[in-house]
Every structure is written in structure tokens, then in C-alpha cells.
CSV table of C-alpha atoms in Angstrom, one decimal:
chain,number,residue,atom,x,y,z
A,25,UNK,CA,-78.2,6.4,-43.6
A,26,UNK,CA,-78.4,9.0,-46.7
A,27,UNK,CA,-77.1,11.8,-44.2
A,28,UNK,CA,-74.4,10.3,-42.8
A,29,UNK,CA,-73.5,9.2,-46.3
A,30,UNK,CA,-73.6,12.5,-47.4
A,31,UNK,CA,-71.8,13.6,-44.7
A,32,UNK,CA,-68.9,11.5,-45.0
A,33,UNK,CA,-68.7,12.6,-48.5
A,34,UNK,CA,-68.7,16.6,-47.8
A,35,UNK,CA,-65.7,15.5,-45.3
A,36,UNK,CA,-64.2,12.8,-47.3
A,37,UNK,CA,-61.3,14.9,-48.8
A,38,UNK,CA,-60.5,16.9,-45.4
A,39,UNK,CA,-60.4,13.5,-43.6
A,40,UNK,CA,-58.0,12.6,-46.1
A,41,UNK,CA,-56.0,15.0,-46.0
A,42,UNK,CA,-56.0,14.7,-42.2
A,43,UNK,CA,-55.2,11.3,-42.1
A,44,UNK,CA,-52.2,12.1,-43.9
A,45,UNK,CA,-51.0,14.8,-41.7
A,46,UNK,CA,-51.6,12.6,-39.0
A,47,UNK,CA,-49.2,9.9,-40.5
A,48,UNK,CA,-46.6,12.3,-41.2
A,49,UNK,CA,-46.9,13.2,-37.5
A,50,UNK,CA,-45.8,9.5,-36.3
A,51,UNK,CA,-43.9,8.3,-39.4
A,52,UNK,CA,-40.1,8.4,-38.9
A,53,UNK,CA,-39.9,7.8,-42.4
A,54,UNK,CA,-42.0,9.8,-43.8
A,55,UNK,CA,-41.4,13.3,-45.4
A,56,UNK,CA,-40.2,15.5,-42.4
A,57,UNK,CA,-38.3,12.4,-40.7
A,58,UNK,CA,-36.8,11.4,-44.4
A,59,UNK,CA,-35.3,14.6,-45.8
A,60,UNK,CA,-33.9,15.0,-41.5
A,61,UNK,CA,-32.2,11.7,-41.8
A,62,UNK,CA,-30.1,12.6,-45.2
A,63,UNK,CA,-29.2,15.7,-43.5
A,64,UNK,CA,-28.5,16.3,-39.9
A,65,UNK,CA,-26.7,18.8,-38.0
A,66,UNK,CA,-25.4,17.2,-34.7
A,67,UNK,CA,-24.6,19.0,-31.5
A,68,UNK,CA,-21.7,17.1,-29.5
A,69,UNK,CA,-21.0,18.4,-25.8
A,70,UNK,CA,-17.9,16.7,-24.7
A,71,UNK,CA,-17.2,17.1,-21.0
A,72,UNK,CA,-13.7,19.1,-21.0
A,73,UNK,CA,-11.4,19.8,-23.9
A,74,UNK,CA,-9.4,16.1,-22.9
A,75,UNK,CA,-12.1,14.3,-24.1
A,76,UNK,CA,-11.6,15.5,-27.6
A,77,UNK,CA,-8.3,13.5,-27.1
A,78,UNK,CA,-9.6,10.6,-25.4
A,79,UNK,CA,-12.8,10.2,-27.8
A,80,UNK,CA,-11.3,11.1,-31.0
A,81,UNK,CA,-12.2,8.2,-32.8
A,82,UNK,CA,-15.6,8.4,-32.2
A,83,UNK,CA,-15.8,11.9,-32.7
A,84,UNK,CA,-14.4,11.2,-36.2
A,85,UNK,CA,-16.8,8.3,-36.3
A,86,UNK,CA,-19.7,11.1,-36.0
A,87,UNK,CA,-18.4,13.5,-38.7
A,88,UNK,CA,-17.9,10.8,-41.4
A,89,UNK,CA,-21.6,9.2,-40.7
A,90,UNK,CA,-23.0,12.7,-40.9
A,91,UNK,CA,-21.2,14.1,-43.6
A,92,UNK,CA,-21.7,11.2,-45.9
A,93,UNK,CA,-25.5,12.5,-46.1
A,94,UNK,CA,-24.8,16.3,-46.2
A,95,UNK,CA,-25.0,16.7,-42.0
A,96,UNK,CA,-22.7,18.7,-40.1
A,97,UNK,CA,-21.3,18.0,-36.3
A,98,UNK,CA,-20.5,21.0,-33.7
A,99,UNK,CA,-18.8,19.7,-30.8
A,100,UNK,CA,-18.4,21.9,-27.8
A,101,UNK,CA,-17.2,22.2,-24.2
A,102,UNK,CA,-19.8,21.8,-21.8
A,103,UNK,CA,-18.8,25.2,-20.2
A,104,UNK,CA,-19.0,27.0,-23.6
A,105,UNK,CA,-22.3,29.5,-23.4
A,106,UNK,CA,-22.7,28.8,-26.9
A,107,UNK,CA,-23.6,25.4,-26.5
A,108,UNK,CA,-27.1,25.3,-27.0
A,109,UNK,CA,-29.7,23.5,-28.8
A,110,UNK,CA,-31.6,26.6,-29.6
A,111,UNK,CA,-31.8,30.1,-31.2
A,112,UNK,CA,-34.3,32.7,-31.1
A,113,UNK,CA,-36.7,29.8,-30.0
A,114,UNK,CA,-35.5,27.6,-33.0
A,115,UNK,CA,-34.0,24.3,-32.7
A,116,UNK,CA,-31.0,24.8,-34.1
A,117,UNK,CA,-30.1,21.1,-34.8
A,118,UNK,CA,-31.1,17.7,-35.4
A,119,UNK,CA,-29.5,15.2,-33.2
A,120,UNK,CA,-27.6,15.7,-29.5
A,121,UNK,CA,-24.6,13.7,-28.3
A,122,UNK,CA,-24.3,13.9,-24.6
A,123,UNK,CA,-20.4,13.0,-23.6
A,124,UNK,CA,-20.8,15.3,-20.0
A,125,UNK,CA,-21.9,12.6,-17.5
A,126,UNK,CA,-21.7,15.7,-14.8
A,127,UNK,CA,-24.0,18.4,-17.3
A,128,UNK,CA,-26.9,19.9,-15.5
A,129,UNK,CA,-27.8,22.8,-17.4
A,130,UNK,CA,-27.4,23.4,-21.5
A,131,UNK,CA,-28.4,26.4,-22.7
A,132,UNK,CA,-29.0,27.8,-19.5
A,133,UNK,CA,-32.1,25.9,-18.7
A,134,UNK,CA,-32.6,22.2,-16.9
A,135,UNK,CA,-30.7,19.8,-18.9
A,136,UNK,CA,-33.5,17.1,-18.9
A,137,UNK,CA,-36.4,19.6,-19.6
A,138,UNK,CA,-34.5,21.2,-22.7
A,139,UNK,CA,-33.9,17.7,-24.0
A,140,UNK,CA,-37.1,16.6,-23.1
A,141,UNK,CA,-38.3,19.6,-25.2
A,142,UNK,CA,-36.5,19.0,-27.8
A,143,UNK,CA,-37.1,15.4,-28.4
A,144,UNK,CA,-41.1,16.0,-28.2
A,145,UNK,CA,-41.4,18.8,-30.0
A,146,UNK,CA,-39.4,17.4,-33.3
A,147,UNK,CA,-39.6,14.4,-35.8
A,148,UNK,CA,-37.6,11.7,-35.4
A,149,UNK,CA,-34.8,13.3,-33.2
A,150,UNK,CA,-31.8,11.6,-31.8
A,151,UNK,CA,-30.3,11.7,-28.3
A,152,UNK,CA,-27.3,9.8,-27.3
A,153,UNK,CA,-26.7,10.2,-23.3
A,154,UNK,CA,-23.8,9.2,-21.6
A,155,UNK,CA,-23.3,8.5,-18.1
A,156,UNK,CA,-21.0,7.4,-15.4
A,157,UNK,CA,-20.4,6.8,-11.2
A,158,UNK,CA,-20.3,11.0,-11.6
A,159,UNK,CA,-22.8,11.7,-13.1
A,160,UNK,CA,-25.6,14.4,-12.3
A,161,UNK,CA,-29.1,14.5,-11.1
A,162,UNK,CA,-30.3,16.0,-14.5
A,163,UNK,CA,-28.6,13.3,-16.4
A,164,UNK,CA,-30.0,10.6,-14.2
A,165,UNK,CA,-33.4,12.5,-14.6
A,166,UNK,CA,-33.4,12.8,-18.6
A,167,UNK,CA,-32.7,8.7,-18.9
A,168,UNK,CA,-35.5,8.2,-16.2
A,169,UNK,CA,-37.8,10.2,-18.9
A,170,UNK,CA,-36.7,7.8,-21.7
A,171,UNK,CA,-37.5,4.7,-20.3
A,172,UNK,CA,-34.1,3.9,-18.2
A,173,UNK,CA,-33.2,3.8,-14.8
A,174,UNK,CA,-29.7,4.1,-13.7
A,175,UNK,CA,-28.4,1.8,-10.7
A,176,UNK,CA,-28.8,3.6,-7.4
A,177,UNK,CA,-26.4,4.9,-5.8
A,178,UNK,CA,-24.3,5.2,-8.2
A,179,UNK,CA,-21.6,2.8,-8.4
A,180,UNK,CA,-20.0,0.0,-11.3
A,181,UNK,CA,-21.0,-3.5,-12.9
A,182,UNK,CA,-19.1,-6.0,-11.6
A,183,UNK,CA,-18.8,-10.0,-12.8
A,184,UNK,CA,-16.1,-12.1,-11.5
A,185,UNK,CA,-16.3,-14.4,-14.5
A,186,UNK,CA,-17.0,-12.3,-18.0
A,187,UNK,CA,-14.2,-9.4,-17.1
A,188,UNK,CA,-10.8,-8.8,-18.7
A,189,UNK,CA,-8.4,-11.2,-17.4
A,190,UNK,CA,-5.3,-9.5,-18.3
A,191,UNK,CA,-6.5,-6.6,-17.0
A,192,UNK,CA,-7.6,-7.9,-13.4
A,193,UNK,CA,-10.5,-5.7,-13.2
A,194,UNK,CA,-13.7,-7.2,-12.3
A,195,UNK,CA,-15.6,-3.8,-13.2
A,196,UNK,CA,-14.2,-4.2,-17.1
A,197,UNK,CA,-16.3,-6.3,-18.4
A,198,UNK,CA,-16.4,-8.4,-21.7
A,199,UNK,CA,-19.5,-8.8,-23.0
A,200,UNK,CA,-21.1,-11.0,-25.6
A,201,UNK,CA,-24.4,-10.9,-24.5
A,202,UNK,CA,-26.3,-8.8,-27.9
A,203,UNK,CA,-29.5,-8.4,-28.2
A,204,UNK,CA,-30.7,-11.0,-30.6
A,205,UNK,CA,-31.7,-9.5,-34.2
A,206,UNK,CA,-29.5,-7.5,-37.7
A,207,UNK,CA,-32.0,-4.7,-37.7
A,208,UNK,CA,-29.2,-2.1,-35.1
A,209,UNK,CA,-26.4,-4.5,-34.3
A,210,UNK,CA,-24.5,-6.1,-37.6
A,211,UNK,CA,-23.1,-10.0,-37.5
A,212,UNK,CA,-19.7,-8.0,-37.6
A,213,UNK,CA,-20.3,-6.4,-34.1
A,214,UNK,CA,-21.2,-9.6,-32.7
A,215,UNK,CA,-17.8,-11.4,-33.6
A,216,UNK,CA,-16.0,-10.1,-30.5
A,217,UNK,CA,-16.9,-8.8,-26.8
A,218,UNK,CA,-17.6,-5.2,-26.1
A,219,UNK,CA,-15.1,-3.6,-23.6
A,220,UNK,CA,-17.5,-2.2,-20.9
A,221,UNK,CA,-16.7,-0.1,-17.4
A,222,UNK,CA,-19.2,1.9,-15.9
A,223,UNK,CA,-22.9,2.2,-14.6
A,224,UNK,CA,-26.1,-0.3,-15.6
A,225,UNK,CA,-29.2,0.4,-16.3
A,226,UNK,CA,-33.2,-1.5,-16.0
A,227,UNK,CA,-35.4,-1.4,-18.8
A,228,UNK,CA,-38.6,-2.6,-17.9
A,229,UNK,CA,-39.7,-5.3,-19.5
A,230,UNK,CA,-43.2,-4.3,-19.9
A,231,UNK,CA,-41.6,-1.1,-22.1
A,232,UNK,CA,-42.9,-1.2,-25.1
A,233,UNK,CA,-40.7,1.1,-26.4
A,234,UNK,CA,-37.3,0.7,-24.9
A,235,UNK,CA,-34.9,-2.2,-25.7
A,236,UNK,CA,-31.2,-3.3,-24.4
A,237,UNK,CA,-28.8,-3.4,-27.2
A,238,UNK,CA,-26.4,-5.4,-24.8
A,239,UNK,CA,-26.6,-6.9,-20.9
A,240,UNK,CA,-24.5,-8.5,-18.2
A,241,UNK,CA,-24.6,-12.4,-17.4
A,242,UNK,CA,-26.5,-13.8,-14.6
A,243,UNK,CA,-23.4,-13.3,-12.7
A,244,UNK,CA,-23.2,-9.3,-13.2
A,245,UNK,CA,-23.9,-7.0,-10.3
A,246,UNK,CA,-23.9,-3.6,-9.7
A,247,UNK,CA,-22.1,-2.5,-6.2
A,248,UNK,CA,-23.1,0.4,-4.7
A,249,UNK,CA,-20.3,2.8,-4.5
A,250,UNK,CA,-17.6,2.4,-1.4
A,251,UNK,CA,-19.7,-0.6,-0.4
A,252,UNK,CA,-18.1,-4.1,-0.3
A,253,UNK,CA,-21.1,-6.4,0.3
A,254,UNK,CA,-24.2,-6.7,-2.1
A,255,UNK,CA,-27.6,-5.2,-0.9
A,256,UNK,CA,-31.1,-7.2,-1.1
A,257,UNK,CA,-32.2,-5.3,-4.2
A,258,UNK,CA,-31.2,-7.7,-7.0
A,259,UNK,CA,-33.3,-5.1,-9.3
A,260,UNK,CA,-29.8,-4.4,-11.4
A,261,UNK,CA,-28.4,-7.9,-11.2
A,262,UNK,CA,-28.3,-11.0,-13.3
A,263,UNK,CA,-29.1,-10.1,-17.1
A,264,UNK,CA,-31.6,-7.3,-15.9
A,265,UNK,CA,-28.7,-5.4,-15.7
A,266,UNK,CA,-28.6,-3.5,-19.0
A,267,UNK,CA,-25.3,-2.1,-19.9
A,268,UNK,CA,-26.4,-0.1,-23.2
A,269,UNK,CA,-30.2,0.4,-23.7
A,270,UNK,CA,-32.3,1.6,-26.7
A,271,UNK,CA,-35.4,3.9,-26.8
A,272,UNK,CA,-38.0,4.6,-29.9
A,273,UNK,CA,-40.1,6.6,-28.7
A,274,UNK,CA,-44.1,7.1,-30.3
A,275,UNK,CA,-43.1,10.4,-32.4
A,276,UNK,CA,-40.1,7.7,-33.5
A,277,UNK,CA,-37.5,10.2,-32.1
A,278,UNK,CA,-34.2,7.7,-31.2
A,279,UNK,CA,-32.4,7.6,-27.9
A,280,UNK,CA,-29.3,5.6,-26.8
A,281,UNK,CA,-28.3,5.3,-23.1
A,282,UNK,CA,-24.8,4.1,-22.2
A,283,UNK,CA,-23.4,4.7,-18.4
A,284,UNK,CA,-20.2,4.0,-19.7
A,285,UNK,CA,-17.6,7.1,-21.4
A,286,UNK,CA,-14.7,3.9,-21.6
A,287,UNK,CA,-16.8,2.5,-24.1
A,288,UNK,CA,-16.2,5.1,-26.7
A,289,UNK,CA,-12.7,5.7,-26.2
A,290,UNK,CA,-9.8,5.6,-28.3
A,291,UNK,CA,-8.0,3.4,-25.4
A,292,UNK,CA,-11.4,0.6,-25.9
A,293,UNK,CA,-11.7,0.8,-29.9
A,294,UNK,CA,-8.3,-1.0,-30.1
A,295,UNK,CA,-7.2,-4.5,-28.8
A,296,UNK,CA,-9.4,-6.7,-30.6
A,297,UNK,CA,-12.7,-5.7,-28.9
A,298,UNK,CA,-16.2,-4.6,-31.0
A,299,UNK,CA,-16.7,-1.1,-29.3
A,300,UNK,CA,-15.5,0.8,-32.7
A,301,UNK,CA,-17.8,-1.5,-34.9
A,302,UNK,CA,-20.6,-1.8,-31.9
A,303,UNK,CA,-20.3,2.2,-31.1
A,304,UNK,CA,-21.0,2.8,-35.0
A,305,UNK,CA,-24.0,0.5,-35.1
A,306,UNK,CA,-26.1,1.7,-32.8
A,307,UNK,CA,-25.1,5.5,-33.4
A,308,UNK,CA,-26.3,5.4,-36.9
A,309,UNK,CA,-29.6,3.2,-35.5
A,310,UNK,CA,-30.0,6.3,-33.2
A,311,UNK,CA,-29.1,9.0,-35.8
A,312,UNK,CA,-31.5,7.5,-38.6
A,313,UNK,CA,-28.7,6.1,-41.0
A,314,UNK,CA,-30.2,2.3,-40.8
A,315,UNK,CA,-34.1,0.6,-39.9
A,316,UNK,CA,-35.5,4.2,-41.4
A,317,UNK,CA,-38.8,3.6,-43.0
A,318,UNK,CA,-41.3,5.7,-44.3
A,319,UNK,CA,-44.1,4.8,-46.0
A,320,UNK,CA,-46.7,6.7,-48.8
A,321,UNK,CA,-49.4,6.0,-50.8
A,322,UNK,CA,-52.2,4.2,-49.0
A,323,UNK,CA,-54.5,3.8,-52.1
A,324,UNK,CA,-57.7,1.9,-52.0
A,325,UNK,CA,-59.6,1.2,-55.2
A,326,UNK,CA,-62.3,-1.3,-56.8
A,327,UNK,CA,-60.9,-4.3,-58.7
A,328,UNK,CA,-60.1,-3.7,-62.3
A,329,UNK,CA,-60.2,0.2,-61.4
A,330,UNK,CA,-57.6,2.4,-61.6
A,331,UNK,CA,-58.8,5.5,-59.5
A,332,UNK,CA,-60.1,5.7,-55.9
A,333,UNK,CA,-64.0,6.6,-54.7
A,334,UNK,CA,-64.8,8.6,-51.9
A,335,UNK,CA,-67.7,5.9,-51.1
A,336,UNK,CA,-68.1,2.2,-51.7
A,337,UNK,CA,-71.0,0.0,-51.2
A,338,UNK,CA,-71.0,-3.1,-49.5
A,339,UNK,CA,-69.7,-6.5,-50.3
A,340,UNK,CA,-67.4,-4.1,-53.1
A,341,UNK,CA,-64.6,-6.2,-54.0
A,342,UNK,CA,-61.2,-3.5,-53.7
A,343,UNK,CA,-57.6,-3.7,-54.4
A,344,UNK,CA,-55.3,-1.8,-51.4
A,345,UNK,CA,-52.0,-1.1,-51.9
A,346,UNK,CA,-48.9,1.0,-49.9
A,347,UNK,CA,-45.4,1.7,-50.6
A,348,UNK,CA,-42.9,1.2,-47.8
A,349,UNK,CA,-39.2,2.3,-48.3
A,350,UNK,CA,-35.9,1.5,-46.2
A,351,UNK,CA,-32.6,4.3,-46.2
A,352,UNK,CA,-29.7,3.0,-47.7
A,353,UNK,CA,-27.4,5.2,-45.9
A,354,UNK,CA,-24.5,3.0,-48.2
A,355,UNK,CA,-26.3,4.2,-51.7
A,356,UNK,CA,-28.2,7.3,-50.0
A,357,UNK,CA,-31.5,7.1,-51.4
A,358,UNK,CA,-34.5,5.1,-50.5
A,359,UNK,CA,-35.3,1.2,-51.4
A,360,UNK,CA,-38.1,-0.8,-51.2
A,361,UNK,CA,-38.6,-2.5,-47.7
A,362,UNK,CA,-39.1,-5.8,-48.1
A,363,UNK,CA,-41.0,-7.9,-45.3
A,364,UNK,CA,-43.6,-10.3,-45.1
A,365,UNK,CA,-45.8,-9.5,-41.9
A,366,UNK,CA,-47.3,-6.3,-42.8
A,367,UNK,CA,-51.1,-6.3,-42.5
A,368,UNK,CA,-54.0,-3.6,-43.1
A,369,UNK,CA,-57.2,-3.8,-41.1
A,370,UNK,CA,-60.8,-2.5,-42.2
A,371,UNK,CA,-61.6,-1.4,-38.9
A,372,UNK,CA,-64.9,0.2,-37.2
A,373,UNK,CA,-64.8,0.4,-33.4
A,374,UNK,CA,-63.2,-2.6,-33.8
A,375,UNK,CA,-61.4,-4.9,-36.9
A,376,UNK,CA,-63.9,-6.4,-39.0
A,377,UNK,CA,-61.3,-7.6,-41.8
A,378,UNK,CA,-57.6,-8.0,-40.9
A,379,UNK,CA,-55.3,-9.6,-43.7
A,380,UNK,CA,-51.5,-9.3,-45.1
A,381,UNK,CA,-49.5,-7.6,-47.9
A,382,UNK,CA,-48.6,-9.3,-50.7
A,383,UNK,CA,-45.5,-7.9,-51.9
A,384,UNK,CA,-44.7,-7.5,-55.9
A,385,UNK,CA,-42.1,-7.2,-58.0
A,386,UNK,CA,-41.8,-3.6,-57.8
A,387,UNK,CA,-41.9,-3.7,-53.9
A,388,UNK,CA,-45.2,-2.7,-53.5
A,389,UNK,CA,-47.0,-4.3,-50.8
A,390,UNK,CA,-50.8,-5.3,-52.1
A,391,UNK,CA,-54.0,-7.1,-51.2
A,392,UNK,CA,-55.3,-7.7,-54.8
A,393,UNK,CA,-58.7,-8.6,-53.8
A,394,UNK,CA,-60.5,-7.6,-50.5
A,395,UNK,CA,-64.4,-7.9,-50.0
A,396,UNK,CA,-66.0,-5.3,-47.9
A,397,UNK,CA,-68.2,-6.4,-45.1
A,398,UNK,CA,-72.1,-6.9,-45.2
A,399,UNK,CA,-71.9,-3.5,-42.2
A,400,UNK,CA,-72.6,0.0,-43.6
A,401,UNK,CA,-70.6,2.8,-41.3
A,402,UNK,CA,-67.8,5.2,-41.2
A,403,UNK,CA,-64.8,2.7,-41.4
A,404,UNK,CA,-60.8,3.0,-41.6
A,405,UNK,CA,-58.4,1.0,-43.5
A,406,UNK,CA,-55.2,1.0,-40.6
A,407,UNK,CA,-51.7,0.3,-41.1
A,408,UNK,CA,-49.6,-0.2,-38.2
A,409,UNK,CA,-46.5,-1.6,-38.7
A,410,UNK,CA,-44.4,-1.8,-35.1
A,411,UNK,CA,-41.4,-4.3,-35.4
A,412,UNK,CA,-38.3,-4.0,-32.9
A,413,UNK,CA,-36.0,-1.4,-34.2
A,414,UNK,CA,-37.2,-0.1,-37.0
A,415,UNK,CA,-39.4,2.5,-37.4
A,416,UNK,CA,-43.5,2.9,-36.3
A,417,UNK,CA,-45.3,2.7,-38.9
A,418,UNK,CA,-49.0,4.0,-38.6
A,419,UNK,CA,-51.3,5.3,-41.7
A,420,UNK,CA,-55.1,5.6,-41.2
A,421,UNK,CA,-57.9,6.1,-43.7
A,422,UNK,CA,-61.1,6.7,-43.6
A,423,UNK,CA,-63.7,5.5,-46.2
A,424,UNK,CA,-67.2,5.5,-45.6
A,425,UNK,CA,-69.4,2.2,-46.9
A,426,UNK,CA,-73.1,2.5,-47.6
A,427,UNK,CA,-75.9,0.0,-47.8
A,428,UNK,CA,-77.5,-1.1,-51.4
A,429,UNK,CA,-79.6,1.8,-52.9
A,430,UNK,CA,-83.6,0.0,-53.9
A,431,UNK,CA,-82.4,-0.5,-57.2
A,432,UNK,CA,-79.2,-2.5,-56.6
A,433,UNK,CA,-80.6,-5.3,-55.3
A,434,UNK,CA,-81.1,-8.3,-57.5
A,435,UNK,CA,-84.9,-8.7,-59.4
A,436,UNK,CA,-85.2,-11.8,-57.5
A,437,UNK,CA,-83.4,-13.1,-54.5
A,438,UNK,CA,-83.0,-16.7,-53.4
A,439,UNK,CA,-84.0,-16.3,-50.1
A,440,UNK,CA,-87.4,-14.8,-51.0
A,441,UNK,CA,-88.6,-17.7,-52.8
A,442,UNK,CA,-90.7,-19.1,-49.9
A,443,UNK,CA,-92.8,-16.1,-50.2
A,444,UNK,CA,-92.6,-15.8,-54.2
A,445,UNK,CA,-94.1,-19.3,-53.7
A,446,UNK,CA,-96.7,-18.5,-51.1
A,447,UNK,CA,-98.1,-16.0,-53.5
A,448,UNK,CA,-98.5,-17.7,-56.5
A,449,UNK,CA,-99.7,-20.4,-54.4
A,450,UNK,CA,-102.3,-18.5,-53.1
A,451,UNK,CA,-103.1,-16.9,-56.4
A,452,UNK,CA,-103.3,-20.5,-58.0
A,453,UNK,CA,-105.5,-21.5,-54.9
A,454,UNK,CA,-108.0,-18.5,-55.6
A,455,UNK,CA,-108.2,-19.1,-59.3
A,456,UNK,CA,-109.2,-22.8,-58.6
A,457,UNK,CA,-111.8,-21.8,-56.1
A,458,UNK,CA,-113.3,-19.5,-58.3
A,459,UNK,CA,-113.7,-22.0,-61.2
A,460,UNK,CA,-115.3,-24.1,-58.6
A,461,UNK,CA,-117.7,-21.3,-57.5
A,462,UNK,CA,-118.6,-20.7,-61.1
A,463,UNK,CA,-119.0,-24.1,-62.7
A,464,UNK,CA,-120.2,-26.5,-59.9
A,465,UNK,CA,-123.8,-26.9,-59.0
């Protein structure tokens, strides 16, 4: 026990500090993921030089988001060489919007391996992909790689009930059917329909880390290109059919997968429909300006104490605190998250004490008093904090717990009095029989 004591206390400050780089690693909110989400430079590759016309709105949309925290947007042609995400093997930027359905190359390399790349390799990136009945292999290959699976062969969502009457087209669809939640979509998004035309998508359920922001009714279908009769794979019909989907992935970079270019034109942000509000939600959900947390200070320390030990003995009684902060893209500066189902386990192997915040009055969530178990061992306090849409929270320390040293254990414990009593019992006994021995005849 004393060497692997000793041990964890030669280590104790390298584990730290690698527990910390390891949270920095996965937290969106942290550090890195913070300072990217104040300032991002945003490559846009638009299809052709009309879409600048059709999409202006949204393009607009883009710059004012970005330039409210200090970001910059560069939208290009997808023909343009200069189009690329990197230079002199640097990424050059922080966030990619994909409005080029028919892209299979950027930069001069695959399309979905360089955005692959690019959203593994970083901190909290964004990605917003766009598709359509056009749309190329490598597009359809990059959403498959986040999570989403475009409707094969390519061809429109149809409903003969939620569609645009005046219209008369049965692939223009009105939809109401939001994803249930005020963490990406506002109450003001919800108010009216989303104008929708173009390809679905299926999000397995059993994803843990993709979401639809909005679906079809039970009565939406997608129909295969030039057919006229629906095939026996209801896989993309009925409310499986996703029409925008979400991803979060584990290094908390942010994707959003539309197969619609309608839905963020200039000719669908008018009319009374949500696409400008809806198109500005979840493009500031993907971008980082909104559900951005990052979290600091783990601290672990006995009651009444104000510093931190590199050991603690069993049954200690400790105070554990952590500081959680939300972006307020609106004020630009980090607030104190608020939430009431954040919980910190002492785990070894497995749990052995699981409990929740308290939050005060400064925001600081806290367990005032938590007793250590009866188990000496290497433990590690865990936070993991995984809600829908905000960011993954996950902060590990390790704090080694020893057993009582011979002269920390109390002078006399309850349950030895048995044997205190069988000894002076058998001391009384021998004292009597020698009086006996001595003074009988």
C-alpha cells in the first residue's frame, strides 16, 4: 500500500496536469474551443457566382454572425483554385459552409477526406453541408461519415397533405415538425412552418451523436427520381424522414446537413415562412455562437480547507467544486451555466459515489460535503456532462486515497470490546484462582 501511495504521489502533479490536457482535448468550451468561437474565419463555397444572388441573405446572415465576434467569411466559387481549407499544411480557417451540392474535390484532394481531416484534426469545428437531387458521390460520402444517410437514388420529399397549397407542389413542403427543446431552435423559429424542397435524410436512432433539427409527417415520402410508384423500402418515410439533421461529434466539432439549397434562399426567407429565423438558429448552433460551454476548475479539497492534497485518507470528508460557463454571443463574453443535473462521480473501475451539483450564488456548481469511501486505491473524481445540444462536457481527476496509518486509528474501538472484555476477564479469572491457590487449604 505505502508504494503505490508513494507512487501516486511522485505522479500526482503529471496526472494532473494530464487530466487537464485531456479535458481540453474533448471540451468545446474550454480554452482552444472558447477563444475559436469569439473568432472564426469561415470558408463559404457557393456552387457558381448565381448563387451569391440567390443566397444573399444568408450569405449576409454569415458575415454579421461572424463579424459580431471578430470572425471573418471568404466566400468562393467552387471552381476557384484558391478555395481551400489549407496552406502550407495549415488549416487556414475555422468553420466550412458547403453551398456546392455537385463539389467533389476542394483543394485538390477528395472532398470528404479533406473535410473529414479537417473536422478530426481541430477543436470544435463547424461544417454545414448542403445537398440536393444533384449532388455528388463525395458529398453523399462526407454526410455518410457524419452520421447521415441521404435517400437513395436521389430524388425529393413528397407529402400530399403538409405542402404549399398555393403553390401546388407536393415536393415544397411546410413543416412544423421541430425537434422538441430551446437549446438550437428559438420559440421564434417555431412560430411558422419551414419552406422545405429537396432530399431527406435517416439519422439512426441509436446515434448518440446525431440529432434532426426538423422531419416530415407520417405522410412524407421520398420518391426515387423519375419513378412514379413508391418502392418497399419505407427506410426514408414517415417521420424517419429527416429533412435537416444535426451532428456533435466526440471532439464537439458541429455539423449541420440540409439536402435542401431552397431552404436558404432569398426566394424562401420571405412570405411569412421561418427559414430566415430557422437558418440563423441552427447556423450559429453549428458555428459555436449558442449551447457553448466550457468548463474549469475541478478543485477537490477537505471541509473547512481552503487548498487541495495530493492524497486523502479514507472516510475524509471533502468539498468539490467546478465552474461551468455558457457564450453569450448577444453580450460576447462568458456566463455562468445554470442547470441542475450535473453530477461528479468518485469512480474506481467502477462508481463508488455518484451525487449532484449544488449550484451557488456565484454559479459555481458544489458538493459541500462528500465522504470518501471505506476502499483505499487510485480513484478519479469524473465529470461528464452530455445533454442534447450543448456541448460534451468531460473532466477527470485522479486522486489517490490511502488506508489509516497505525496511529490514526482510535485508542479504543467499539467493535473490539468483546475481546477488551475477554481479557480482563481472563485476567480477573487468573487473579481469583491464584488467591484461591494461595489461601485455601
Amino acid at each position: 500500500v505505502a508504494a503505490v501511495v508513494a507512487a501516486a504521489m511522485a505522479s500526482r502533479r503529471g496526472m494532473r496536469v494530464a487530466a487537464v490536457v485531456a479535458a481540453l482535448a474533448v471540451l468545446a468550451g474550454a480554452g482552444a474551443a472558447g477563444e475559436a468561437a469569439q473568432a472564426r474565419q469561415t470558408l463559404v463555397v457557393v456552387e457558381s457566382e448565381n448563387v451569391r444572388k440567390t443566397h444573399s441573405q444568408y450569405l449576409a446572415k454569415l458575415g454579421e454572425l461572424a463579424s459580431k465576434s471578430g470572425g471573418a467569411v471568404d466566400v468562393k466559387v467552387a471552381s476557384d483554385p484558391t478555395a481551400n481549407l489549407k496552406e502550407l499544411e495549415e488549416w487556414s480557417y475555422d468553420s466550412l459552409v458547403l453551398l456546392a451540392p455537385t463539389l467533389t474535390a476542394l483543394g485538390g484532394d477528395s472532398l470528404a477526406e479533406t473535410v473529414t481531416s479537417f473536422v478530426d484534426e481541430g477543436v470544435a469545428r463547424s461544417v454545414i453541408l448542403v445537398g440536393s437531387t444533384e449532388m455528388s458521390s463525395e458529398v453523399r460520402s462526407l454526410a455518410a461519415e457524419c452520421g447521415v444517410a441521404f435517400t437513395t437514388p436521389n430524388g425529393n420529399v413528397q407529402d400530399h397533405f403538409h405542402y404549399q397549397q398555393k403553390s401546388g407542389d407536393q415536393t415544397l413542403l411546410e413543416s412544423s415538425n421541430y425537434m422538441q427543446g430551446n437549446v438550437v431552435l428559438s420559440e421564434s423559429a417555431k412560430k411558422a412552418p419551414l419552406l422545405w424542397r429537396g432530399v431527406g435524410q435517416y439519422v439512426d436512432p441509436n446515434n448518440e451523436l446525431a440529432f434532426s433539427a426538423i422531419r416530415g409527417y407520417s405522410t412524407s415520402y421520398s420518391l426515387p427520381a423519375g419513378s412514379s410508384a413508391l418502392t418497399k423500402d419505407l427506410k426514408y418515410s414517415g417521420e424517419a424522414t429527416s429533412l435537416v439533421s444535426l451532428v456533435q461529434t466526440r471532439n464537439n466539432a458541429r455539423v449541420m446537413v440540409s439536402g435542401s439549397m431552397d431552404m436558404f434562399s432569398d426566394a424562401f426567407f420571405s412570405g411569412g415562412s421561418s427559414n430566415a429565423r430557422f437558418c440563423e438558429d441552427v447556423t450559429s448552433w453549428v458555428m459555436g455562437y449558442k449551447a457553448l460551454l466550457r468548463a474549469e476548475g475541478l478543485k477537490h479539497r477537505l471541509v473547512g480547507a481552503t487548498e487541495s492534497q495530493d492524497v486523502y485518507r479514507i472516510k475524509d470528508e471533502l468539498t468539490v467544486s467546478l465552474v461551468v460557463q455558457q457564450w453569450d454571443a448577444v453580450l460576447q463574453k462568458w456566463l455562468p451555466f445554470k442547470a441542475n443535473d450535473m453530477q461528479v462521480e468518485l469512480t474506481m473501475l467502477d462508481p463508488h459515489l455518484r451525487t449532484t451539483f449544488q449550484q451557488n450564488k456565484e454559479g459555481v456548481f458544489e458538493v459541500p460535503r462528500m465522504m470518501l469511501p471505506d476502499v483505499y486505491g487510485i480513484f478519479k473524481f469524473v465529470v461528464d456532462y452530455n445533454r442534447l445540444g450543448y456541448s460534451h462536457i468531460h473532466l477527470e481527476e485522479q486522486v489517490p486515497i490511502r488506508p489509516f496509518r497505525h496511529d490514526e486509528y482510535e485508542r479504543f474501538i467499539v467493535a473490539a470490546y468483546p475481546y477488551y472484555s475477554g481479557i480482563l476477564s481472563v485476567m480477573a479469572g487468573f487473579f481469583v484462582f491464584g488467591l484461591s491457590v494461595l489461601y485455601t487449604k
